[in-house]
């Protein structure tokens, strides 16, 4: 008997134990509730131009790309998603925080 079968048997014998999220939507909701997104601005290395940086994501890269595309579309600006962070061109902190909160994420300006 492998460890997955043992774990399932243990869960079957102890129905009072809380179980983890069952579907991908529930997993996404759990990640959304856990994550706190920090929204800051950055000017270094950008020839004096301002960029809004969103850090603190605990999501897979494909979902991060979807969120970045949605933000860029709603804000009408450029940007990118790389290395677990989202970058939006310009100082859009207030708009980004309100959009993230409407999407169900906890966000704060730094």
Coordinates of C-alpha atoms in Angstrom, one line a residue:
X1 CA 0.0 0.0 0.0
X2 CA 1.5 3.3 -1.1
X3 CA 1.3 6.5 1.0
X4 CA -1.7 7.9 -1.0
X5 CA -3.8 4.9 -0.3
X6 CA -2.7 5.1 3.4
X7 CA -3.7 8.7 3.6
X8 CA -7.1 8.0 1.9
X9 CA -7.7 5.2 4.4
X10 CA -6.8 7.5 7.3
X11 CA -9.2 10.1 6.0
X12 CA -12.0 7.6 5.6
X13 CA -11.5 6.3 9.1
X14 CA -11.5 9.9 10.5
X15 CA -14.4 11.8 8.9
X16 CA -14.1 14.7 11.4
X17 CA -10.8 15.9 9.9
X18 CA -11.0 19.0 7.7
X19 CA -10.2 18.2 4.1
X20 CA -8.4 20.5 1.7
X21 CA -9.9 22.3 -1.3
X22 CA -11.5 19.8 -3.7
X23 CA -11.7 21.8 -6.9
X24 CA -9.3 24.2 -8.7
X25 CA -11.8 27.0 -8.1
X26 CA -11.7 26.3 -4.4
X27 CA -7.9 26.2 -4.4
X28 CA -7.8 29.5 -6.3
X29 CA -10.2 31.0 -3.7
X30 CA -7.9 29.8 -0.9
X31 CA -4.9 31.3 -2.5
X32 CA -6.8 34.6 -3.1
X33 CA -7.7 34.8 0.6
X34 CA -4.2 34.0 1.8
X35 CA -2.3 36.4 -0.5
X36 CA -1.7 40.0 0.4
X37 CA -0.5 42.0 -2.6
X38 CA 1.9 44.9 -2.1
X39 CA 1.5 47.7 -4.6
X40 CA 4.4 50.0 -4.9
X41 CA 6.1 52.3 -7.5
X42 CA 9.5 52.0 -8.9
X43 CA 11.7 54.4 -10.9
X44 CA 15.2 52.9 -10.8
X45 CA 16.5 51.6 -14.0
X46 CA 13.6 52.9 -16.1
X47 CA 15.1 56.2 -17.4
X48 CA 13.1 58.2 -14.9
X49 CA 9.8 56.7 -15.9
X50 CA 7.5 55.4 -13.2
X51 CA 6.2 51.8 -13.0
X52 CA 3.7 50.2 -10.5
X53 CA 5.0 46.9 -9.1
X54 CA 2.7 44.3 -7.7
X55 CA 4.4 41.7 -5.4
X56 CA 3.4 39.0 -3.0
X57 CA 1.6 36.6 -5.4
X58 CA 1.2 33.0 -4.6
X59 CA -0.3 31.9 -7.9
X60 CA 1.0 29.8 -10.8
X61 CA 2.5 31.8 -13.7
X62 CA -0.4 31.1 -16.1
X63 CA -2.9 32.6 -13.7
X64 CA -0.5 35.6 -13.0
X65 CA -0.4 36.3 -16.8
X66 CA -4.2 36.3 -16.9
X67 CA -4.5 38.8 -14.0
X68 CA -1.8 41.0 -15.6
X69 CA -3.7 41.0 -18.9
X70 CA -6.9 41.9 -17.2
X71 CA -5.4 44.7 -15.2
X72 CA -3.6 46.1 -18.3
X73 CA -6.8 46.0 -20.3
X74 CA -8.9 47.7 -17.6
X75 CA -6.3 50.4 -17.0
X76 CA -5.5 50.9 -20.7
X77 CA -1.7 50.7 -20.1
X78 CA 1.2 48.4 -20.8
X79 CA 3.0 46.1 -18.5
X80 CA 4.3 42.6 -17.9
X81 CA 4.3 39.6 -15.6
X82 CA 7.6 38.0 -14.8
X83 CA 9.3 36.3 -11.9
X84 CA 6.1 36.2 -9.8
X85 CA 5.5 39.9 -10.0
X86 CA 3.3 42.1 -12.2
X87 CA 4.5 45.4 -13.5
X88 CA 2.1 48.1 -14.8
X89 CA 3.4 51.2 -16.6
X90 CA 2.9 54.5 -14.8
X91 CA 1.9 55.4 -11.2
X92 CA -1.4 53.6 -11.1
X93 CA -1.4 52.5 -7.4
X94 CA -4.8 53.7 -6.5
X95 CA -6.5 52.2 -9.5
X96 CA -4.6 48.9 -9.2
X97 CA -5.6 48.6 -5.5
X98 CA -9.3 49.2 -6.2
X99 CA -9.2 46.7 -9.1
X100 CA -7.5 44.0 -7.1
X101 CA -10.0 44.4 -4.3
X102 CA -12.9 44.2 -6.7
X103 CA -11.3 40.9 -8.0
X104 CA -11.2 39.6 -4.4
X105 CA -7.6 40.0 -3.5
X106 CA -6.2 41.9 -0.4
X107 CA -4.0 44.7 -1.6
X108 CA -2.2 47.5 0.1
X109 CA -0.2 50.5 -1.1
X110 CA 3.4 50.9 0.0

